[in-house]
């Protein structure tokens, strides 16, 4: 039979300009060169029009996604530093 892979999260990278993680219906995008992050709820906002990063009730989610993103970076041998990005 055919095996299929199952992933807990999806990791994305674009040169040294952007890192991204999608997990549990949310997408966190980090722009390290300009110290910016964006957060989207893909289930209610699939076109990514409403950035949730500044909403106080999203702080825990942002911290979790940042942690997951850093772990994926380590797993992918991605040396770009993204920690401590302002919201």
XYZ file of C-alpha atoms in Angstrom:
87
model
C 0.000 0.000 0.000
C 0.813 3.607 -0.354
C 1.942 5.592 2.675
C 0.976 9.202 3.174
C 2.746 11.677 5.416
C 0.882 13.574 8.079
C 2.239 16.850 9.377
C 1.348 18.743 12.534
C 2.425 22.041 10.984
C 3.624 23.482 7.696
C 6.858 25.452 7.593
C 7.783 27.976 4.920
C 10.865 30.075 4.229
C 11.712 32.713 1.655
C 15.394 33.688 1.548
C 16.187 35.728 4.685
C 13.029 37.830 4.335
C 10.261 35.611 5.661
C 9.476 32.568 7.770
C 6.021 31.061 8.176
C 4.192 28.376 10.086
C 0.658 27.123 9.622
C -0.769 25.122 12.499
C -4.243 24.424 13.820
C -5.932 26.706 11.287
C -3.712 29.713 11.981
C -0.781 31.144 10.060
C 2.056 33.128 11.598
C 4.353 35.017 9.234
C 7.607 36.545 10.495
C 9.526 39.225 8.583
C 12.841 39.392 10.483
C 14.444 42.176 8.448
C 11.666 44.629 9.300
C 10.813 43.189 12.755
C 7.205 42.426 11.866
C 4.850 39.517 12.417
C 1.362 38.826 11.091
C -1.231 36.309 12.296
C -4.233 35.014 10.378
C -7.122 32.686 11.181
C -7.261 30.750 7.931
C -10.617 29.130 8.677
C -12.459 32.463 8.899
C -10.061 34.521 6.765
C -8.609 32.345 3.976
C -7.522 35.410 1.965
C -5.452 36.696 4.911
C -7.080 40.118 5.012
C -7.411 40.544 8.799
C -4.163 40.546 10.751
C -4.787 39.397 14.343
C -1.287 39.980 15.708
C -2.234 43.010 17.837
C -5.218 41.366 19.522
C -4.467 40.700 23.206
C -6.373 37.398 23.183
C -3.912 36.037 20.579
C -0.728 36.408 22.696
C -0.727 32.775 23.804
C -1.319 31.548 20.258
C 1.476 33.767 18.911
C 3.909 32.482 21.552
C 2.980 28.873 20.747
C 3.394 29.413 17.007
C 6.733 31.177 17.512
C 7.944 28.243 19.595
C 6.795 25.724 16.985
C 8.384 27.775 14.210
C 11.729 27.896 16.012
C 11.626 24.120 16.536
C 10.933 23.594 12.840
C 13.780 25.933 11.943
C 16.108 23.816 14.047
C 14.815 20.627 12.414
C 15.385 22.177 8.962
C 18.863 23.514 9.854
C 17.613 27.040 9.178
C 20.048 29.461 10.871
C 17.985 32.653 10.462
C 17.323 34.246 13.869
C 13.669 35.178 14.317
C 13.245 35.148 18.083
C 12.117 38.212 19.982
C 10.227 39.715 17.041
C 7.948 42.585 18.094
C 4.257 42.425 17.477
